[in-house]
Short mmCIF file of C-alpha atoms in Angstrom, two decimals:
data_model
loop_
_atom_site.label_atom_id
_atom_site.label_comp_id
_atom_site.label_asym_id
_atom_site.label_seq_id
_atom_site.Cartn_x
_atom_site.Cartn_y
_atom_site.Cartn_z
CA UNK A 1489 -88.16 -120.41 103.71
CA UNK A 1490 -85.34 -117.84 103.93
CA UNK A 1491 -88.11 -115.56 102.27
CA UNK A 1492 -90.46 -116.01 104.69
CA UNK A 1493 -88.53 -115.28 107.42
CA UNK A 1494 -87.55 -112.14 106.18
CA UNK A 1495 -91.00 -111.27 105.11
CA UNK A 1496 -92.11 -111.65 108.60
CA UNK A 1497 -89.10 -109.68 110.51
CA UNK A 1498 -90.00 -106.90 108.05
CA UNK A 1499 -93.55 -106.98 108.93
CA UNK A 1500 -92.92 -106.60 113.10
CA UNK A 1501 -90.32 -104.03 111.78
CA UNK A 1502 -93.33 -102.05 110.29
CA UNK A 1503 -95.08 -102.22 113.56
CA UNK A 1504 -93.21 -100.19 115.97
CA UNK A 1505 -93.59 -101.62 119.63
CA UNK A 1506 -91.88 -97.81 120.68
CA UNK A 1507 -93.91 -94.55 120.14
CA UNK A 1508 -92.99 -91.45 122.20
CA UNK A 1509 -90.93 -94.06 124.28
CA UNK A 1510 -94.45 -95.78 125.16
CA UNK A 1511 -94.28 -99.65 124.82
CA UNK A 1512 -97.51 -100.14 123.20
CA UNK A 1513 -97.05 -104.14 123.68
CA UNK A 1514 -97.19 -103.41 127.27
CA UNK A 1515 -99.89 -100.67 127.11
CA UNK A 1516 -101.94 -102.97 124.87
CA UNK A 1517 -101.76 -105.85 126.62
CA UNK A 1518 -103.13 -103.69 129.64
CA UNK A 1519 -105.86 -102.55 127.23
CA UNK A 1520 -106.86 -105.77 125.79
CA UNK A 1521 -106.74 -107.81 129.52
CA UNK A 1522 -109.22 -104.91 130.68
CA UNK A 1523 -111.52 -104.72 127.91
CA UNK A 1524 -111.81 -108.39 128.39
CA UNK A 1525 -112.83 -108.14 132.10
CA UNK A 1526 -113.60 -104.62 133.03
CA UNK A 1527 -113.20 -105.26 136.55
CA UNK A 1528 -109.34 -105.78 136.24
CA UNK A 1529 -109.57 -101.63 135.29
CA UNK A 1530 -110.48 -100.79 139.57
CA UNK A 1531 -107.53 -98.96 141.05
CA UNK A 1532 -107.17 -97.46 144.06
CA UNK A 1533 -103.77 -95.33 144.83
CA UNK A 1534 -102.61 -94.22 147.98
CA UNK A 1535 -99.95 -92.16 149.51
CA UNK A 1536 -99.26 -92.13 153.44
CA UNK A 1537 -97.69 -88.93 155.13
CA UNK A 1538 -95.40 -87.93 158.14
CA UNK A 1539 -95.53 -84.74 159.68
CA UNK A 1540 -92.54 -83.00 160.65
CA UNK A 1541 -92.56 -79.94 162.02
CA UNK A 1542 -94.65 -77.12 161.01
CA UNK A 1543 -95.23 -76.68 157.28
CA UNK A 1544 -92.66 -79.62 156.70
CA UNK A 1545 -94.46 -83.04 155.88
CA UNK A 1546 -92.97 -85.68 153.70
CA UNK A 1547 -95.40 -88.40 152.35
CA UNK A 1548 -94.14 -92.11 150.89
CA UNK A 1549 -95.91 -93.91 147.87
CA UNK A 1550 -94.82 -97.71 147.70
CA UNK A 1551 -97.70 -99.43 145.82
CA UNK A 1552 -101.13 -99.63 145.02
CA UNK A 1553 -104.27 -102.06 144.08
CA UNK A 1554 -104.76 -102.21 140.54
CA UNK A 1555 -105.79 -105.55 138.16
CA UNK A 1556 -107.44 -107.35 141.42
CA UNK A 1557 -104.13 -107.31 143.28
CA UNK A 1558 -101.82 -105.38 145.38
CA UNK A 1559 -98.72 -104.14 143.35
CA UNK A 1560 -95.76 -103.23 144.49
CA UNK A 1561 -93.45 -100.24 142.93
CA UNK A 1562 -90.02 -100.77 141.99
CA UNK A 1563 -88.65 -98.93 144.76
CA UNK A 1564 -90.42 -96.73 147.44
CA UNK A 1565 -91.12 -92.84 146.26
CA UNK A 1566 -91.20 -89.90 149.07
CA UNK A 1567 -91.98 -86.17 148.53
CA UNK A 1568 -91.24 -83.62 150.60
CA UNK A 1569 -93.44 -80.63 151.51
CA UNK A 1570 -93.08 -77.17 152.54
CA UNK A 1571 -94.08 -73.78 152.66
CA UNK A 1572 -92.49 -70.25 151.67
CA UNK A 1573 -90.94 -68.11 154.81
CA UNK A 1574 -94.27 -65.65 153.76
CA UNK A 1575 -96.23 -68.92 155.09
CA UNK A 1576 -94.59 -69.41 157.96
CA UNK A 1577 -92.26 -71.91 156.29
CA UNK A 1578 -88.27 -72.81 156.24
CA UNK A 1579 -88.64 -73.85 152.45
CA UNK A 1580 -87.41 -76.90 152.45
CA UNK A 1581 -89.91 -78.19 149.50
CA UNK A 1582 -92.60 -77.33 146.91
CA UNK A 1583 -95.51 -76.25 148.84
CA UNK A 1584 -99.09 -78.67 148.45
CA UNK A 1585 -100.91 -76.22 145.42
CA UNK A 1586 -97.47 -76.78 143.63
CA UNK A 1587 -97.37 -80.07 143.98
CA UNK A 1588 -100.99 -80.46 142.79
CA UNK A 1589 -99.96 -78.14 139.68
CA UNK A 1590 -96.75 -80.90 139.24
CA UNK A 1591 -99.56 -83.52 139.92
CA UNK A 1592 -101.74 -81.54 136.80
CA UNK A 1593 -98.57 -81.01 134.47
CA UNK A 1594 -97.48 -84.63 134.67
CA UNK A 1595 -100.91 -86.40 134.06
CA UNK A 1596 -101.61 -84.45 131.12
CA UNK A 1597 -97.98 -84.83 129.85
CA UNK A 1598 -98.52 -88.60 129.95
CA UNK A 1599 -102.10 -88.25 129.06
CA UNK A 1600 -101.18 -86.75 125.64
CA UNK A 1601 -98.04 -88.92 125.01
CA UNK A 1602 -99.35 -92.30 125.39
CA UNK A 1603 -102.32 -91.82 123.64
CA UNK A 1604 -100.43 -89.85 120.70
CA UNK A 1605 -98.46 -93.59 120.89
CA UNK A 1606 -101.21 -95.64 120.43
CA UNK A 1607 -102.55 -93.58 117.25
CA UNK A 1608 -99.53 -93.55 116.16
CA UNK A 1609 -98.75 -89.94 116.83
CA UNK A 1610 -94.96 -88.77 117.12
CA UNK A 1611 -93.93 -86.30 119.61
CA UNK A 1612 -90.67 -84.89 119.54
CA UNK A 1613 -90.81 -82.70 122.56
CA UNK A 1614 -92.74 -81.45 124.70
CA UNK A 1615 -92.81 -78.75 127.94
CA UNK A 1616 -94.67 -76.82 130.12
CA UNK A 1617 -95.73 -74.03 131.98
CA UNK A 1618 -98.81 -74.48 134.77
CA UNK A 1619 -100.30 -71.14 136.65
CA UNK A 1620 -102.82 -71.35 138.94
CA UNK A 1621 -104.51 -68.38 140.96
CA UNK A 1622 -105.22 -68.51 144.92
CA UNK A 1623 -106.03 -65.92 147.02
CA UNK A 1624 -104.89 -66.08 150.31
CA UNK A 1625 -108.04 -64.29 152.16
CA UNK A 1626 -109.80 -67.52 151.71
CA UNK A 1627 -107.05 -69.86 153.51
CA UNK A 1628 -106.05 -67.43 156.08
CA UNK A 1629 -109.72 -66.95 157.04
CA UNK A 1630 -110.02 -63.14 156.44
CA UNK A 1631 -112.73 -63.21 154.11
CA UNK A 1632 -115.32 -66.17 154.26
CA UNK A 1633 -116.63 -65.06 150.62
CA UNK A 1634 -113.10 -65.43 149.22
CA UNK A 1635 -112.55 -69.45 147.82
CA UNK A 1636 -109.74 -71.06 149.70
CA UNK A 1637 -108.48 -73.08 147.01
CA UNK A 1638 -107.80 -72.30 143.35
CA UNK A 1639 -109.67 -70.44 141.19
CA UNK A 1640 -108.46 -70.88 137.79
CA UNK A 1641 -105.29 -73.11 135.86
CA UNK A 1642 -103.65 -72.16 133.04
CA UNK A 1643 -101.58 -75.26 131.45
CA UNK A 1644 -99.51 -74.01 128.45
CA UNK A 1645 -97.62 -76.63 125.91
CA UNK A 1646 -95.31 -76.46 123.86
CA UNK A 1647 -95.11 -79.55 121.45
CA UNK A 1648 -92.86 -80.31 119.02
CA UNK A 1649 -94.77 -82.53 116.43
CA UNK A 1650 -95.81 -82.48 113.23
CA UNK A 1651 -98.45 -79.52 112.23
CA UNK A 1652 -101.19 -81.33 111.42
CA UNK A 1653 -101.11 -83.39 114.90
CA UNK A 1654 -102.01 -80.37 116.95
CA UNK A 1655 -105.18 -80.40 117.51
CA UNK A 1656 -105.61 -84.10 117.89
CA UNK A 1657 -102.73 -83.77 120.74
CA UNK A 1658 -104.53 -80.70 122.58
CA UNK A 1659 -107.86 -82.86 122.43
CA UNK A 1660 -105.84 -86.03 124.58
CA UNK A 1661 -105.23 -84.05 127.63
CA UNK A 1662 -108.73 -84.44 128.10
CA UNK A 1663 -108.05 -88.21 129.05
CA UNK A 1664 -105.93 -86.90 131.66
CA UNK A 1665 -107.24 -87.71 135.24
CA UNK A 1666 -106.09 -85.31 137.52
CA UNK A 1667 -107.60 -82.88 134.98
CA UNK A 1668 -111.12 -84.78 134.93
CA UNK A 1669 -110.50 -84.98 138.80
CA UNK A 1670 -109.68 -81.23 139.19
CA UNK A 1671 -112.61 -80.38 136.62
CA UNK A 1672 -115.12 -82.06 138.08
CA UNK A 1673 -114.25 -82.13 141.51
CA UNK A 1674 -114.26 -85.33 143.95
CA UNK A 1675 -115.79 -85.96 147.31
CA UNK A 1676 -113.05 -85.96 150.24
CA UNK A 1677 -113.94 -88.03 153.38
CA UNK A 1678 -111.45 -86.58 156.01
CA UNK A 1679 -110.82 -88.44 159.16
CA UNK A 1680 -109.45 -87.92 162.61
CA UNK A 1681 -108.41 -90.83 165.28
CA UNK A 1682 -106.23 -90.38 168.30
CA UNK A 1683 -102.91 -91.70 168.04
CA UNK B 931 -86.45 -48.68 183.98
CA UNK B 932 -85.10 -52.36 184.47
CA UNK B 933 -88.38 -53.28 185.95
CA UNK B 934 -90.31 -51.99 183.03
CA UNK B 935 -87.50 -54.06 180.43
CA UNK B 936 -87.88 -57.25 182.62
CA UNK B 937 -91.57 -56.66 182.87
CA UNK B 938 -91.29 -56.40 178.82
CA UNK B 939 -89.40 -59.27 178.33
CA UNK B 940 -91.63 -61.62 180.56
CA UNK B 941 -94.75 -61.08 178.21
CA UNK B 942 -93.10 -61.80 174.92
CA UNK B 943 -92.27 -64.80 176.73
CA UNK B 944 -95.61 -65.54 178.05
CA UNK B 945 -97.08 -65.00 174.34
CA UNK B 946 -95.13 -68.46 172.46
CA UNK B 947 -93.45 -67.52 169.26
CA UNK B 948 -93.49 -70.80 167.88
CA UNK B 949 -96.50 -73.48 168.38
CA UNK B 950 -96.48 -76.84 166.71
CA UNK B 951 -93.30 -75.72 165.01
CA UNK B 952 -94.73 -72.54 163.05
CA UNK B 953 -93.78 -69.10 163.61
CA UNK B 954 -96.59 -67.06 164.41
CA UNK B 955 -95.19 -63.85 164.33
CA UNK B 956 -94.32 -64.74 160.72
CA UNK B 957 -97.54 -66.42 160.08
CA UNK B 958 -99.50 -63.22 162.01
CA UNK B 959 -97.32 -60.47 160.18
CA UNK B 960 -98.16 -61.68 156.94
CA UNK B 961 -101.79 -61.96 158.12
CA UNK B 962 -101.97 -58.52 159.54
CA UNK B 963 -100.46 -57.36 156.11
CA UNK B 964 -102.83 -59.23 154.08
CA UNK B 965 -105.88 -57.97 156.54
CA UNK B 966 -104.78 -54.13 156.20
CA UNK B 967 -104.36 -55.07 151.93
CA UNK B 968 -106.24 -57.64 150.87
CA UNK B 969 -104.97 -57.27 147.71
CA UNK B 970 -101.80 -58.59 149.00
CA UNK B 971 -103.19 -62.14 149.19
CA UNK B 972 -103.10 -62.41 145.37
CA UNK B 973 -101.15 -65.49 144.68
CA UNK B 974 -100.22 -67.21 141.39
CA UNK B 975 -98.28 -70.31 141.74
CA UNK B 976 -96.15 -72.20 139.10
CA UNK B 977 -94.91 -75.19 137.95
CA UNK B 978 -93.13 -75.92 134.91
CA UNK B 979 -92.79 -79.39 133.45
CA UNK B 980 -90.07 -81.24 130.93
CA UNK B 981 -91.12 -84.48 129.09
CA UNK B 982 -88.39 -86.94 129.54
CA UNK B 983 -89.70 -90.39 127.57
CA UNK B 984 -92.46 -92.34 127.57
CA UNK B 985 -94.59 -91.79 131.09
CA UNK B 986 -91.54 -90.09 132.10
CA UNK B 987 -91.15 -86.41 133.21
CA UNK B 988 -90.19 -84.14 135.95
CA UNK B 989 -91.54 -80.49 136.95
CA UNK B 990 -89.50 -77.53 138.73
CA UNK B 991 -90.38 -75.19 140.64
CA UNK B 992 -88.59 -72.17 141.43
CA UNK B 993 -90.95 -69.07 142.70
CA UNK B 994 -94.18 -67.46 142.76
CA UNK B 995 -96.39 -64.60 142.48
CA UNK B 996 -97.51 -62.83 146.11
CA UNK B 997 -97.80 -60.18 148.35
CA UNK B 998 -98.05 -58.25 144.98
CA UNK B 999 -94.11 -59.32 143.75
CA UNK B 1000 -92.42 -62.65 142.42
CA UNK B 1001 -90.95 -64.48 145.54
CA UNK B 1002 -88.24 -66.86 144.21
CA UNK B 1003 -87.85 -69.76 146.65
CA UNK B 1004 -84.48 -70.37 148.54
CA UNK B 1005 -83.84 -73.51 146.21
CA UNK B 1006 -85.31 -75.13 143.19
CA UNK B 1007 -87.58 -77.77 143.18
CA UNK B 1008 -87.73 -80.89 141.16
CA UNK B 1009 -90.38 -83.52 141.32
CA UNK B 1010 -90.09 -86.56 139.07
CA UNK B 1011 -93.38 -88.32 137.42
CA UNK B 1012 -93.26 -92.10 136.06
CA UNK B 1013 -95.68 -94.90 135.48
CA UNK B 1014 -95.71 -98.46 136.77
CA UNK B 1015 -94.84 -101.11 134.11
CA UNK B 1016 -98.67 -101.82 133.97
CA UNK B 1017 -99.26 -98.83 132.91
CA UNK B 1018 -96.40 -98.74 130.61
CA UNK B 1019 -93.28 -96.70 132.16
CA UNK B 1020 -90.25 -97.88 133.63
CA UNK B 1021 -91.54 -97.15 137.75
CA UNK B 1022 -89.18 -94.09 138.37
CA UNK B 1023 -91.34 -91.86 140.14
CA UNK B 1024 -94.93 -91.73 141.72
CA UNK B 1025 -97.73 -91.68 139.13
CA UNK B 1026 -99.30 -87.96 138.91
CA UNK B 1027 -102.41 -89.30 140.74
CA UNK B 1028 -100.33 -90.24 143.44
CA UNK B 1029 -98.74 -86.96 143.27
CA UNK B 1030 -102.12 -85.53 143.62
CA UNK B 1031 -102.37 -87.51 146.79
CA UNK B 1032 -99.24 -86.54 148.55
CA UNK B 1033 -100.47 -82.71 147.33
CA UNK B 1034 -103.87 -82.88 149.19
CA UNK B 1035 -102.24 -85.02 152.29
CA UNK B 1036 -99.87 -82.38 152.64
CA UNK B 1037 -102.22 -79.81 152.33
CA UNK B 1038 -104.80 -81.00 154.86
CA UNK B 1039 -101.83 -81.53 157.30
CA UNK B 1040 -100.52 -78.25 156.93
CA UNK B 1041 -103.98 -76.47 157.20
CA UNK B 1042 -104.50 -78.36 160.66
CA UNK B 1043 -100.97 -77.59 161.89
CA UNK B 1044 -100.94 -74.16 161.23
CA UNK B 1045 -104.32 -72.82 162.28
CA UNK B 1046 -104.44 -74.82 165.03
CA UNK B 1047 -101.15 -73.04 166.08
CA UNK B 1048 -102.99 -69.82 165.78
CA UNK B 1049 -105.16 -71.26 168.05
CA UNK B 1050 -102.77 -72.19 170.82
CA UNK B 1051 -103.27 -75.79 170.06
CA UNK B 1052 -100.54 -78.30 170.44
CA UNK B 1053 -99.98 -80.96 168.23
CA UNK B 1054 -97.74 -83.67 169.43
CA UNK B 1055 -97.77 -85.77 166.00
CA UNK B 1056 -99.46 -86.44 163.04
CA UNK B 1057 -99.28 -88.97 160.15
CA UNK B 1058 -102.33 -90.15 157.51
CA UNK B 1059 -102.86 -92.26 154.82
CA UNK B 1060 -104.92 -90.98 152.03
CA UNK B 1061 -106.60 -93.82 149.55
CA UNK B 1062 -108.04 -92.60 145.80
CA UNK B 1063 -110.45 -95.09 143.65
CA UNK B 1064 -109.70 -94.79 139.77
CA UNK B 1065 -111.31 -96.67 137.17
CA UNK B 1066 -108.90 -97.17 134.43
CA UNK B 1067 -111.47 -97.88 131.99
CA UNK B 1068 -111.97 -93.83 131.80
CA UNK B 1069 -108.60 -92.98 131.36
CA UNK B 1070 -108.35 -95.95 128.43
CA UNK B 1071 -111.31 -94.96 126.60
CA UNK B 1072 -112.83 -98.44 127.18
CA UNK B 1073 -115.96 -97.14 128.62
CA UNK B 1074 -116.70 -93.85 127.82
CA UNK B 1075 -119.59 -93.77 130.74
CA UNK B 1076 -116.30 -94.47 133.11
CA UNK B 1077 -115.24 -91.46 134.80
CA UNK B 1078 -111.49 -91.13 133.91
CA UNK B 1079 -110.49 -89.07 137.69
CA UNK B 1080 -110.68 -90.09 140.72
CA UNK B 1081 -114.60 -90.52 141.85
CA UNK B 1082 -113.74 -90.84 145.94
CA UNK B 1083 -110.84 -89.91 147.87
CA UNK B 1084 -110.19 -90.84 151.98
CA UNK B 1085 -108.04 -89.07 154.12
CA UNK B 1086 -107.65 -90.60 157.56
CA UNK B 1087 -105.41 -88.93 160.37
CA UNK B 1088 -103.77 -90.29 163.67
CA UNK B 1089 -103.29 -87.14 166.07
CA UNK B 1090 -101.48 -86.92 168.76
CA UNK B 1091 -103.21 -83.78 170.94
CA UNK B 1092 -105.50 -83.27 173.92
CA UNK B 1093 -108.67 -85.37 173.02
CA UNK B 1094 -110.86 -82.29 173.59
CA UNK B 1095 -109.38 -80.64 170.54
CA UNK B 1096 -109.53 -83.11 168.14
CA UNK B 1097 -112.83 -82.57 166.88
CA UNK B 1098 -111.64 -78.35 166.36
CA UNK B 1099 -108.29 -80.06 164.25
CA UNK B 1100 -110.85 -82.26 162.35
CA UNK B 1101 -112.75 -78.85 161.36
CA UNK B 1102 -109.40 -76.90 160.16
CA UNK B 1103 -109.45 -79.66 157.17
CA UNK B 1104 -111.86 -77.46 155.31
CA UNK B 1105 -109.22 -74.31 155.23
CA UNK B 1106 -107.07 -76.74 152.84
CA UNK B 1107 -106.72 -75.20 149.54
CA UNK B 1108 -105.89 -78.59 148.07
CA UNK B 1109 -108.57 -80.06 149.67
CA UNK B 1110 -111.26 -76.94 148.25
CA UNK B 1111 -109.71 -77.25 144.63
CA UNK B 1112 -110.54 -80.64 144.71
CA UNK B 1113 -113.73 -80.75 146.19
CA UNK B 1114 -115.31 -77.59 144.26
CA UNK B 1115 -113.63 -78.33 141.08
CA UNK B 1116 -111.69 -75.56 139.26
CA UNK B 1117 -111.58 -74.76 135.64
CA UNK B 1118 -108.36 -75.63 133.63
CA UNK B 1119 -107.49 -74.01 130.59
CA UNK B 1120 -104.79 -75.82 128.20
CA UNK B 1121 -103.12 -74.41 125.39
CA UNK B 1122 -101.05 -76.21 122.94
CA UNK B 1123 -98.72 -74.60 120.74
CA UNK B 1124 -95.69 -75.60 118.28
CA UNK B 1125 -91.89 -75.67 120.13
#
């Protein structure tokens, strides 16, 4: 009996429930409950924003709809956004296309590190530097041939993991959504109501 | 020679300096630089980004590339990135799609601000809520049909302005660079190498 149970705390010691600090209980259990009925997997996230004054907006995330419900977050999130004094700005936060490149790093950060988890993949470390190129013809109207919005990312990692789990890491960013998002583009339906 | 100063000073204050709290002799200056050098409009933004644990990490920002030299910003920026407990993370920050959110919210409501204000249009207040639709049976590799981005976003705007302009505010929307990344797509390139 005393055998037995020590048998069986060795074999959930074999099983780790912590990879990259992912708890793959959790992460499982959110697999397995949505494999079982797809339609728990519908999400939609939302963000509300405040304008302040000029390039100064702020914009507060405090739940979403995910697994048929409405869920809460822990506590309520705000970011703050600004532009440069070149723009017109006081500077007082990250301006929106840096944002959207801290929107880019993070998902694919996350992207790689819980699915490294699940396969069992350690990851020691792991940083980043994002570049993206906008010319500012387009927004400022100067040139109607010139894009207004990026033209090209570069996302550069460096990972701290064994060799031979390179390429298999590089190959999970493509999970990443904001990168599928940004990739393949989305349709935007913009509206305006008095207030 | 007093007439001729007071006559002076009475049409810099006829022309406004400052409409919906931008500076347009900033915003026009760099403009007017840009328009005489185009290749002053050249712009690479940056972002870097630290894995902390598990769905955990955080991005800074500290400068960028324009008007043909690195502009550091007056402070350094930090933005932190979590997931919910569903999604396995311990809730301390917005999820990067939400991130993405607040980036394009911020974005459209910075677009309409400012060129409106180039257009001597007054905005008395604005505030929007911006709803994405993810299908988490992308990201999880359930469904490999699924799209794993977002597949529709929907920004709608209260305004607070003269109702004859809001369909012209509704238009300035499409100068958002956020908005035109998103909507065209943009090709991201991601390297991985060993730390």
């Amino acid at each position: 009996m005393t055998q037995s149970n020590t048998q069986q705390v060795t074999n959930e010691a074999t099983a780790p429930t912590h990879v990259n600090g992912v708890n793959l209980d959790t992460l499982k259990g959110t697999v397995n409950a949505i494999h079982e009925d797809p339609g728990l997997g519908v999400c939609h996230f939302r963000a509300t924003n405040q304008w302040v004054d000029g390039a100064h907006n702020r914009s507060t995330v405090t739940g979403f709809y995910g697994a048929k419900q409405e869920i809460a977050h822990k506590q309520t999130f705000q970011m703050v956004a600004d532009e440069p004094a070149i723009l017109a700005g006081n500077d007082d936060g990250a301006n929106p296309v840096e944002h959207l490149l801290h929107a880019l790093a993070s998902c694919i950060t996350t992207s790689m590190v819980a699915h490294a988890a699940v396969r069992g993949i350690d990851i020691e470390e792991m940083e980043s530097e994002l570049e993206g190129d906008i010319d500012l013809n387009g927004f400022l109207g100067l040139n109607s041939e010139t894009p207004k919005g990026f033209t090209r990312i570069r996302a550069n990692y460096r990972v701290k993991a064994a060799a031979e789990d390179m390429e298999t890491i590089k190959s999970l960013a493509s999970f990443s959504p904001v990168m599928n998002t940004l990739v393949s583009g989305v349709p935007v339906e913009v509206s305006v109501t008095p207030k």
